[in-house]
Coordinates of C-alpha atoms in Angstrom, one line a residue:
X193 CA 144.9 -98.2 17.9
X194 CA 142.4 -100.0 19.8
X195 CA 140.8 -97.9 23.1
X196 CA 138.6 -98.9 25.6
X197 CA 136.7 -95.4 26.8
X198 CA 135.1 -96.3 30.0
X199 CA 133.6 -94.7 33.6
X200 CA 131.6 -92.8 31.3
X201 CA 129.0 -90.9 33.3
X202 CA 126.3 -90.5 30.5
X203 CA 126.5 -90.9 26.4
X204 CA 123.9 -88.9 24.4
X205 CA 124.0 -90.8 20.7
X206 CA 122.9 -88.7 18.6
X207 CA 119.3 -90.8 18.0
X208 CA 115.9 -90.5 18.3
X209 CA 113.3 -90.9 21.0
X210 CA 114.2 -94.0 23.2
X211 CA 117.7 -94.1 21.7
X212 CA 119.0 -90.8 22.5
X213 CA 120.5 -91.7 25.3
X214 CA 122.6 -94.9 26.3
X215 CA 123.3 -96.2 30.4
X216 CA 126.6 -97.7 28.8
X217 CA 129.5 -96.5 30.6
X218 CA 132.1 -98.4 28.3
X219 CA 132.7 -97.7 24.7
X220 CA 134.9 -100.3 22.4
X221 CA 136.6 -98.6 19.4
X222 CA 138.8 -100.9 17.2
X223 CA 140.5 -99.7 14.4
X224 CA 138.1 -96.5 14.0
X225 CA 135.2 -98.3 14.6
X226 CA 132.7 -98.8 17.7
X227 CA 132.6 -102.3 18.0
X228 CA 130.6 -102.6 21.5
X229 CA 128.8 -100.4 23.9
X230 CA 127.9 -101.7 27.5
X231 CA 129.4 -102.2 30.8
X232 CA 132.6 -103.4 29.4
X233 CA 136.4 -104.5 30.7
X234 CA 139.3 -103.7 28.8
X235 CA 140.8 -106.2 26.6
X236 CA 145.1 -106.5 26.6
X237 CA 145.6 -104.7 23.2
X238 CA 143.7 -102.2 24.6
X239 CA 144.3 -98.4 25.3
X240 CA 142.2 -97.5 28.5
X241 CA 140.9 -93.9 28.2
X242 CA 139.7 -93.1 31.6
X243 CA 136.3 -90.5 30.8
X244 CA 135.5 -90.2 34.9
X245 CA 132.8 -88.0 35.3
X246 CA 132.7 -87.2 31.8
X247 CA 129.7 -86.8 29.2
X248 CA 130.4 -88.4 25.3
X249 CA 128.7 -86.8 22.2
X250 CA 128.7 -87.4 18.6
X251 CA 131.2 -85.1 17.3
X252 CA 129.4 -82.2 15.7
X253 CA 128.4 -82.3 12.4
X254 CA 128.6 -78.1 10.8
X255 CA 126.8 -78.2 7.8
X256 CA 127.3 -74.4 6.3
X257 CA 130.6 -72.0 7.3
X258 CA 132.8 -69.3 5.9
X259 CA 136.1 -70.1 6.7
X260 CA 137.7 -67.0 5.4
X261 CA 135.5 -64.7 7.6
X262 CA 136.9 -66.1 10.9
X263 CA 139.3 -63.1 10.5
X264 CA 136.1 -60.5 10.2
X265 CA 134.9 -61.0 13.4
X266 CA 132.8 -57.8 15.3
X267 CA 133.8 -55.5 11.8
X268 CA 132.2 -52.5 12.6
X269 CA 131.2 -51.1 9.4
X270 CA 128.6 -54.4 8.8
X271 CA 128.4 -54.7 12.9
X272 CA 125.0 -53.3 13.1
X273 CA 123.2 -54.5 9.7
X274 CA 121.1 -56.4 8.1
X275 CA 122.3 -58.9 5.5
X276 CA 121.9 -57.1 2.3
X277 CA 124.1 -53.7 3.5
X278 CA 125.8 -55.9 5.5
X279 CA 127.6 -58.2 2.7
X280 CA 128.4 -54.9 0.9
X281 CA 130.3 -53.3 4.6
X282 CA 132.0 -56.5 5.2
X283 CA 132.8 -59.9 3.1
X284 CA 132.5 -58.4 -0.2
X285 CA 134.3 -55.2 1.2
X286 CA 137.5 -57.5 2.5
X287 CA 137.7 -60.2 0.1
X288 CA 140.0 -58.5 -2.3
X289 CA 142.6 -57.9 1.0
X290 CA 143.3 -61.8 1.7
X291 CA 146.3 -63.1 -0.3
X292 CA 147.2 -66.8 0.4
X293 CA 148.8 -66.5 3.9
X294 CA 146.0 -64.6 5.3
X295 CA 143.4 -67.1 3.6
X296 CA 145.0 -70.0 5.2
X297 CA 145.3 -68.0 8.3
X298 CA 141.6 -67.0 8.2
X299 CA 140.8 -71.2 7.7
X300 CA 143.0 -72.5 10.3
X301 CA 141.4 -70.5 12.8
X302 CA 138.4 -71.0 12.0
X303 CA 138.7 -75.1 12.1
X304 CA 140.5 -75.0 15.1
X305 CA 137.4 -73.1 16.6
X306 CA 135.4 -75.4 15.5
X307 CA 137.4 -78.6 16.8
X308 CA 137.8 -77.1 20.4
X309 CA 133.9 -77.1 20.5
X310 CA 134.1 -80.8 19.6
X311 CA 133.2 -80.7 15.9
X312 CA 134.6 -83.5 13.7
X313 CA 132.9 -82.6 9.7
X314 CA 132.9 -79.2 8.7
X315 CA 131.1 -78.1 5.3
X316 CA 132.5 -74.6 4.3
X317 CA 131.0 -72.6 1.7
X318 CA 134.0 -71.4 0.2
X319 CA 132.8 -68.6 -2.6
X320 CA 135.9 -66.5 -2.5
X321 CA 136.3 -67.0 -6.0
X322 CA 137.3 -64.5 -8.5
X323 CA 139.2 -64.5 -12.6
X324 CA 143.1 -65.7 -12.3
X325 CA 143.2 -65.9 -8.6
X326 CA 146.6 -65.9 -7.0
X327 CA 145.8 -69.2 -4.9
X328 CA 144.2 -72.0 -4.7
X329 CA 141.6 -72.0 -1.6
X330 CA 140.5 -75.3 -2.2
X331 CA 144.1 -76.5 -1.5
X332 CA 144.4 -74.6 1.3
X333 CA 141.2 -75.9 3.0
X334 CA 141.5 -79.2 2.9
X335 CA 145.5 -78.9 3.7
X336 CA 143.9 -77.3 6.7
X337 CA 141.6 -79.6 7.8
X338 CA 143.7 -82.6 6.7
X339 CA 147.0 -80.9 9.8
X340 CA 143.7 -81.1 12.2
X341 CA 142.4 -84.5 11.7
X342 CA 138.8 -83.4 10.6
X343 CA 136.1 -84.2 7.8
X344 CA 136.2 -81.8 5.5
X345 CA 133.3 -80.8 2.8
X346 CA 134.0 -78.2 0.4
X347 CA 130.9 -76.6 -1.6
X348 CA 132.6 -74.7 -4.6
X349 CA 130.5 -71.5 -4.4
X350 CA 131.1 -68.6 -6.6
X351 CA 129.0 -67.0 -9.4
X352 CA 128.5 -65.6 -13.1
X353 CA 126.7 -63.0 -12.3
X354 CA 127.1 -59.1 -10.9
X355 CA 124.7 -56.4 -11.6
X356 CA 126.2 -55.6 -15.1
X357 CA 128.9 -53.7 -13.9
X358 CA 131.9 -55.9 -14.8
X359 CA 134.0 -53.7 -16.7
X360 CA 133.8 -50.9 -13.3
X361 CA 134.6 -53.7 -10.9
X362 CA 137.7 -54.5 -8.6
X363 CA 138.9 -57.9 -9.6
X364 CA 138.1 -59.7 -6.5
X365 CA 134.3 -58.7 -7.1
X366 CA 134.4 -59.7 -10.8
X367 CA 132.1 -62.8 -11.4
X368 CA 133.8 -66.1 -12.9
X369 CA 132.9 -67.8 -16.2
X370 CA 130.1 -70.9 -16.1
X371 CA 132.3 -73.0 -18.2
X372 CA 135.5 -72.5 -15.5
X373 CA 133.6 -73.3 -12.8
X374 CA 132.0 -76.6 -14.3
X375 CA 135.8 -77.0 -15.0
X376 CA 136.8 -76.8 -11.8
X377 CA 134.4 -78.8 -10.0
X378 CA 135.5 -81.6 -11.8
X379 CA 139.0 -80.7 -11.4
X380 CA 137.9 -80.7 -7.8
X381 CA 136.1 -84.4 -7.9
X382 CA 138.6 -85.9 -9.3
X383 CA 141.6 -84.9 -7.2
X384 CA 139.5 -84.6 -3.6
X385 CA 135.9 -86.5 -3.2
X386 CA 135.6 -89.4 -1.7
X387 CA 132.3 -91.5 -2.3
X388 CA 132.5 -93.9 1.0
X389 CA 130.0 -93.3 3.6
X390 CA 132.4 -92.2 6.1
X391 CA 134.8 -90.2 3.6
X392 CA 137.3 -87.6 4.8
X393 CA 136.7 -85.7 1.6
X394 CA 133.5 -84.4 -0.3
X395 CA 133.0 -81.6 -3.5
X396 CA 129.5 -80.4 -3.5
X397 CA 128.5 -78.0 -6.5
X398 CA 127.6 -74.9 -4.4
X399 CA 127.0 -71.8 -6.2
X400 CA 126.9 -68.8 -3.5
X401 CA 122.9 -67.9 -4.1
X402 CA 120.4 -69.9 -5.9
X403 CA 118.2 -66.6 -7.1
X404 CA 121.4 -64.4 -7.7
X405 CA 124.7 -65.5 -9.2
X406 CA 123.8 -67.5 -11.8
X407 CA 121.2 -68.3 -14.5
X408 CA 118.1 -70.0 -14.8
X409 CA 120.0 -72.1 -17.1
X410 CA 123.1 -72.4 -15.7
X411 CA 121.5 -73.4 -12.2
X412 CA 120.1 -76.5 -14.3
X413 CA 123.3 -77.8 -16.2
X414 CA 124.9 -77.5 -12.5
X415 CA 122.3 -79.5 -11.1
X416 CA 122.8 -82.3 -14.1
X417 CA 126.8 -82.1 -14.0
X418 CA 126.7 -82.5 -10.0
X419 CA 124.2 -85.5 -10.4
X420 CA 126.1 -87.0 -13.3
X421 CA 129.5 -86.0 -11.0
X422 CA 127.9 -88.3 -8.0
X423 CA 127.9 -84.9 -6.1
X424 CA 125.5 -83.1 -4.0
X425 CA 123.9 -79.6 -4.3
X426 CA 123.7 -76.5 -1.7
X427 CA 123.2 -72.8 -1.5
X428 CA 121.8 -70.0 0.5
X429 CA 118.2 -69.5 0.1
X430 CA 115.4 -67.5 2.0
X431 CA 117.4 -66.0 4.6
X432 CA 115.1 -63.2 4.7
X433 CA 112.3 -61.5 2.7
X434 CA 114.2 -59.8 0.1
X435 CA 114.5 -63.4 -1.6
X436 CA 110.5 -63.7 -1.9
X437 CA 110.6 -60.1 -3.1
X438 CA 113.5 -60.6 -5.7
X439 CA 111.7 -64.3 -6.6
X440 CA 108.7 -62.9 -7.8
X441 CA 110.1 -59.6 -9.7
X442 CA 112.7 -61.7 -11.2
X443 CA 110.7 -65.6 -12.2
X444 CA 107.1 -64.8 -10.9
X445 CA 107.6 -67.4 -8.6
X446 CA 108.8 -67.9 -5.0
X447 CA 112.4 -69.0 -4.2
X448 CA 112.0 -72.7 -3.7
X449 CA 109.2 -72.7 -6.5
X450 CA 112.5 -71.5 -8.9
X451 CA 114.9 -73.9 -7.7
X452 CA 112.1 -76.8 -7.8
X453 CA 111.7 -76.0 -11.2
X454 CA 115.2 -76.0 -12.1
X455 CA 116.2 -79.6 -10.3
X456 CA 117.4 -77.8 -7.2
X457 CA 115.1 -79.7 -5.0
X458 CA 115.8 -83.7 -3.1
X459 CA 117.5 -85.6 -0.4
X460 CA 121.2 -84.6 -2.6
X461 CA 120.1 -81.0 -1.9
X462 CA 120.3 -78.9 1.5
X463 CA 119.8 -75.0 1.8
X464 CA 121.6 -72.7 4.4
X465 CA 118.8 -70.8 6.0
X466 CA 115.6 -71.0 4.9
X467 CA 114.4 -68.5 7.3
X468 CA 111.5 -66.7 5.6
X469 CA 109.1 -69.9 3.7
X470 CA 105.5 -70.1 2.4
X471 CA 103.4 -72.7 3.6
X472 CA 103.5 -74.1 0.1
X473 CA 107.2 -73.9 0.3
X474 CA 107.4 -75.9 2.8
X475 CA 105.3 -78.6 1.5
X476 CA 107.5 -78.6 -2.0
X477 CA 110.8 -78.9 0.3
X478 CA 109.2 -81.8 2.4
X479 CA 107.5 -83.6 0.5
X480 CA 111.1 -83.5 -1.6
X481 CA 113.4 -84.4 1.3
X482 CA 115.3 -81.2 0.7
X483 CA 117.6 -80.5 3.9
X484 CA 118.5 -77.2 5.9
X485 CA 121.5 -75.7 7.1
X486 CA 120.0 -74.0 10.6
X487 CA 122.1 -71.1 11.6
X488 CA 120.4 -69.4 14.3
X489 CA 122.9 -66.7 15.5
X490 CA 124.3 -65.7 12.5
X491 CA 120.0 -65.8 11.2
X492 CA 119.8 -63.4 14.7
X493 CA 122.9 -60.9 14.5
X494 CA 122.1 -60.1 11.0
X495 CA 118.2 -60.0 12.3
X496 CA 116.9 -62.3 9.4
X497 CA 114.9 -64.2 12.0
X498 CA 114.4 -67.7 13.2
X499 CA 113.4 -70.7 11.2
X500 CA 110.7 -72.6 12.4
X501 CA 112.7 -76.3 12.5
X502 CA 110.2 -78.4 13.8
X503 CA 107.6 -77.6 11.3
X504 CA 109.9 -78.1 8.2
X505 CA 111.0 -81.4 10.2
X506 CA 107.5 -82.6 10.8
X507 CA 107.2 -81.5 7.1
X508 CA 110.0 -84.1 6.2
X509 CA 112.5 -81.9 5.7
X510 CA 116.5 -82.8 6.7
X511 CA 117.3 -80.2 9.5
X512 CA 120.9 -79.9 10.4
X513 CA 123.1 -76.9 11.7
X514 CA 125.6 -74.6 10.5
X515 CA 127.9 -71.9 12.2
X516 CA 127.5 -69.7 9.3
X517 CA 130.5 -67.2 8.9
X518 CA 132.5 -65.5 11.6
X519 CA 131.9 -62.2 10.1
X520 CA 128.2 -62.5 11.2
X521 CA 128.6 -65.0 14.0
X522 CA 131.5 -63.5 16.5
X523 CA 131.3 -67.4 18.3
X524 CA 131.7 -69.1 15.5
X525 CA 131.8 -72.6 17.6
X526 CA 129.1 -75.8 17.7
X527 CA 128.4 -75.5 21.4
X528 CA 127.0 -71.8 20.8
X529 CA 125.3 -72.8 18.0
X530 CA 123.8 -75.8 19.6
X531 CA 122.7 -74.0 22.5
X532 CA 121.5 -70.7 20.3
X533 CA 119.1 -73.5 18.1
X534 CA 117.5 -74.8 21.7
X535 CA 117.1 -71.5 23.0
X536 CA 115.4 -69.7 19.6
X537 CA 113.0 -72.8 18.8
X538 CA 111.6 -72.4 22.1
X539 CA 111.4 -68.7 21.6
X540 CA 109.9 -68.4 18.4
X541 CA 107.2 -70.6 19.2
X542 CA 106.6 -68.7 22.2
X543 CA 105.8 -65.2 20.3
X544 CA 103.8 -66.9 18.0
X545 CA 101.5 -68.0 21.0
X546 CA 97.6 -66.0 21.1
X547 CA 97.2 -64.9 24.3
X548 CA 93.7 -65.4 25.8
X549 CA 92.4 -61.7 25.4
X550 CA 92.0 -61.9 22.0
X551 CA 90.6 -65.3 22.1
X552 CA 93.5 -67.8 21.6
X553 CA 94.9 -70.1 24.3
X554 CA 98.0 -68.6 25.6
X555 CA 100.8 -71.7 25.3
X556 CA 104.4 -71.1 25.7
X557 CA 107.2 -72.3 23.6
X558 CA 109.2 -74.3 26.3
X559 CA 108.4 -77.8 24.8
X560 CA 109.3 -76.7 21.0
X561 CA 112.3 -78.6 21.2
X562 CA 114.3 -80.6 23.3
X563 CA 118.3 -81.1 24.3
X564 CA 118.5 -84.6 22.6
X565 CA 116.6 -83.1 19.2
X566 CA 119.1 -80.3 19.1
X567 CA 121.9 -82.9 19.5
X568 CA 120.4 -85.3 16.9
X569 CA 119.8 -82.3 14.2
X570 CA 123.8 -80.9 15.2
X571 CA 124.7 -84.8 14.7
X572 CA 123.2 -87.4 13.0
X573 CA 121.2 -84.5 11.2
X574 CA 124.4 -83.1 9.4
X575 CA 125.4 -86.2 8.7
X576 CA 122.3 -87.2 6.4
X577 CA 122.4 -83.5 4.7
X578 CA 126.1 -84.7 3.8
X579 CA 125.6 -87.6 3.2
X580 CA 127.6 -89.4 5.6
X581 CA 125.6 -92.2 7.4
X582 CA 128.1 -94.0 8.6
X583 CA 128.9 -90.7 11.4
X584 CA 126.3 -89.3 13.3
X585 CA 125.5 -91.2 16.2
X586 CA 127.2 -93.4 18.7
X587 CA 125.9 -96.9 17.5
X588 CA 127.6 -100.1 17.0
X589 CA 129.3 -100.6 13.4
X590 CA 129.7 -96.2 13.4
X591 CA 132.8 -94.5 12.6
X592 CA 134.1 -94.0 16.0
X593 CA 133.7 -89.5 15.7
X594 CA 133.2 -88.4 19.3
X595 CA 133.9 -86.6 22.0
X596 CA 134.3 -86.6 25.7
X597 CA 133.3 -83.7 27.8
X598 CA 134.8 -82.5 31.2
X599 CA 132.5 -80.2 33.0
X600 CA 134.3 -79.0 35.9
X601 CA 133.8 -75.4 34.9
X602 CA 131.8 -73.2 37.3
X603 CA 129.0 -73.0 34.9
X604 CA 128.4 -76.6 35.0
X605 CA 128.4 -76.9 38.2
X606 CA 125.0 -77.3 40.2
X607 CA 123.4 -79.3 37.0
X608 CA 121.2 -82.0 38.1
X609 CA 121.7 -83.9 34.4
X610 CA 125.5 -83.7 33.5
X611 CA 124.0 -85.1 30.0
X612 CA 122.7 -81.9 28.6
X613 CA 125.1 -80.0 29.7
X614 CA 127.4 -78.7 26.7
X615 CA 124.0 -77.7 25.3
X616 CA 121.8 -76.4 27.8
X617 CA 125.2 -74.4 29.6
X618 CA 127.1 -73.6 26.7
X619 CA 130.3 -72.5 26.7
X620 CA 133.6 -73.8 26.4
X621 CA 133.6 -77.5 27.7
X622 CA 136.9 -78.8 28.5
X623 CA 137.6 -81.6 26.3
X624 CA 139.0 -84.6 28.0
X625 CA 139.8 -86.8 24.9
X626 CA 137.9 -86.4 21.1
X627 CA 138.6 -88.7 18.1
X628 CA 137.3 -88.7 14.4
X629 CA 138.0 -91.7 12.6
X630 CA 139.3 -93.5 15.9
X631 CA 142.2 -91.3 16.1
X632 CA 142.6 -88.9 19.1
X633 CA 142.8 -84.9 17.7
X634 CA 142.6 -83.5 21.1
X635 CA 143.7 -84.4 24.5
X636 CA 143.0 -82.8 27.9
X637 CA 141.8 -79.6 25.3
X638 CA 145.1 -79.2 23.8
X639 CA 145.7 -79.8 19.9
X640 CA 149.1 -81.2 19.6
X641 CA 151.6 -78.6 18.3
X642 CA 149.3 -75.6 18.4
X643 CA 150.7 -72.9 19.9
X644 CA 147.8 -70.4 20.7
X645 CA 149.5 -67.4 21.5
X646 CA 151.7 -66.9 18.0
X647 CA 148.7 -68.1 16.4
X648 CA 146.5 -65.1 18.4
X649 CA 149.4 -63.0 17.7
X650 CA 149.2 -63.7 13.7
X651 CA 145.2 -63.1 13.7
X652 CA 146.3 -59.0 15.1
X653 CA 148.5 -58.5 12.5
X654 CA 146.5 -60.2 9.7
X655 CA 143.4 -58.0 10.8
X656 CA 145.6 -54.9 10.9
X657 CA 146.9 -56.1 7.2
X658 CA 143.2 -56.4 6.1
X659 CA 142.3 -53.1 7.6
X660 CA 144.8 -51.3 5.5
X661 CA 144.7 -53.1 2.3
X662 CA 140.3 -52.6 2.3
X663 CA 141.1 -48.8 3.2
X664 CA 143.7 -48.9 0.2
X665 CA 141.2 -50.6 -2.2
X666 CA 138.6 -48.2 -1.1
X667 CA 140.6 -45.2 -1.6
X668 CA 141.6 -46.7 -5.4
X669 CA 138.0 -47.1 -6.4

């Protein structure tokens, strides 16, 4: 359909500088397109969506998730840990207990989450992967995504390596063959990816850590397959100090040094993290036009740190932002994540200030970054890590992927720019109308034909299921 969204009390684009915000207060969509921005008057083929009062944003771009962990949330064994114990208490822990109902359980919340927060593209790191699995995840996923109307990117994770224990393991914990997964990634490109700028669908060759589940070797033929493939590259890397430690034991050489030297550097490649860098790190990953996946709270709640965004973006480094997985991120939403990034930037440069007793000028971190950067990096930011230009931003000739906010909510009220609000407040912003693709997913924040209280009433039982069938495996072992 054709819509004319207009009364719009402020648009933030998703751009830099000068064009992160537009006066507009009419947009024109025609057949999934924005076709004109201004003060505008609805044509007679048009559909009039009334945004009174309301604030439009990009819809979020979430470059780096878990879908299966949205059923871990608050576990207590891995509640209080850093990342290392913490995979062991709860991902690695659970992943044996999902069968296929509580998988696609575990994703459907997880992109609903997401879409109530007004994000359109989600890229999900999907590494539960193990030897003759009873499902197929990848079907599953993008099924998922497909009932909700969103972008999906899949990066095929998984690995070839354990620590030499294969024989002892649990078969959910066993690692896979190289050859299989090369297999399936092009099983994967041929039936899913789409190569169009504004695709629905992507495969990115993803295996689940750079420096640990696969070889030096192996991490190079992936590289070529996914370049031959036309398909782009991403891991975890750096998330804290045990990767610099495991770097230089393992290659005598820091993390991004190893992947540099193995073609897992460039503008087709984005990390999730990249919390602990080298100064010469950061050089090799600007200078490169590698991107980053920012997660701040998970980066917090596991207490890896903060990554210092503007330096690698002044560096020339892609920044974007992920929700990470729910097992390590209990609001596992864009508008937390959003507001967690503007929050940490500011303070990390703020305990990196000298004060002036031991000779430094004392300088505060309130200007380290601002409500529009945040928006461009959670926008048009995941967009370039994905590869997507033609969503992002709120521009002329741009797939029409946004959203229209409604803040009547008590914590919005009092705010003397409505503009920033979804950031700078947080929260859950009622959503008045969003569309991806030109298409309207959500209306006065309902989903059509979601029914929240069976499907709050599945997630108990399914984490009740979980509980028992990790206690079972743990007792077996």
């Amino acid at each position: 359909m054709n819509y004319l969204i207009k009364n719009i009390h402020a648009i933030m684009t998703g751009q830099a500088n000068q064009q992160a915000r537009s006066s507009a207060t009419s947009i024109r969509i025609s057949n999934g397109v924005i076709t004109e921005i201004g003060h505008l008057r609805a044509h007679s083929d048009e559909t009039v969506l009334d945004a009174q009062d309301g604030v439009v944003y990009p819809a979020w771009v979430n470059t780096h998730h878990h879908l299966f962990q949205s059923l871990l949330k608050g576990e207590p064994q891995g509640l209080n840990q850093n990342l290392t114990p913490w995979l062991a208490a709860t991902p690695y822990r659970f992943r044996g207990a999902f069968d296929e109902d509580i998988f696609r359980l575990a994703s459907r919340i997880g992109l609903i989450e997401l879409l109530q927060s007004g994000c359109g593209t989600v890229a999900d790191h999907h590494y539960l992967y193990w030897p003759d699995m009873p499902f197929d995840g990848a079907e599953i996923l993008f099924d998922e995504a497909d009932r909700l109307g969103m972008r999906f990117v899949l990066c095929r994770g998984g690995g070839t390596l354990t620590r030499g224990l294969e024989a002892e393991l649990p078969q959910a914990l066993r690692p896979e063959k190289f050859e299989h997964i090369m297999y399936d990634v092009e099983r994967l490109v041929q039936r899913y990816h789409q190569a169009q700028p504004d695709a629905y669908r992507r495969i990115v060759m993803a295996p689940t850590t750079a420096l640990h589940s696969t070889t030096p070797q192996q991490l190079r033929e992936s590289a070529k397959l996914a370049r031959h493939l036309g398909i782009r590259l991403h891991s975890h890397l750096s998330e804290t100090v045990d990767y610099l430690d495991a770097a230089k034991a393992k290659f005598n050489s820091t993390p991004v040094q190893f992947c540099a030297e193995h073609d897992w550097i460039g503008e087709d490649v984005w990390f999730a993290h990249l919390v602990k860098l080298l100064p010469e790190e950061i050089k090799i990953l600007g200078q490169s036009k590698t991107g980053i996946a920012h997660c701040p709270q998970s980066n917090a709640r596991l207490g890896s740190g903060i990554a210092d965004l503007v330096t690698l973006e002044a560096a020339g480094m892609a920044i974007s932002i992920g929700v990470d997985g729910a097992a390590s991120n209990e609001a596992a939403d864009m508008l937390s994540e959003t507001h967690a990034a503007w929050m940490l930037q500011r303070a990390r440069k703020g305990m990196l200030a000298q004060p002036k007793y031991a000779g430094g000028t004392f300088e505060g971190g309130a200007d380290a970054a601002t409500i529009e950067d945040v928006i461009r990096w959670g926008t048009q930011g995941g967009a370039q890590v994905l590869g997507l230009p033609n969503i992002g931003t709120l521009e002329i000739g741009q797939q029409a992927d946004l959203v229209i906010y409604n803040l009547n909510d008590p914590r919005y009220m009092g705010l003397h720019d409505l503009a920033i609000g979804p950031v700078a407040s947080a929260g859950q912003a009622n959503i008045r109308y969003m569309l991806i693709g030109g298409k309207i997913v959500m209306q006065n924040n309902q989903i059509p034909d979601l029914d929240l209280h069976e499907l709050a009433f599945e997630a108990r039982q399914a984490v009740k299921k979980l509980q028992v069938r990790a206690e079972q495996m743990a007792l077996a072992s």
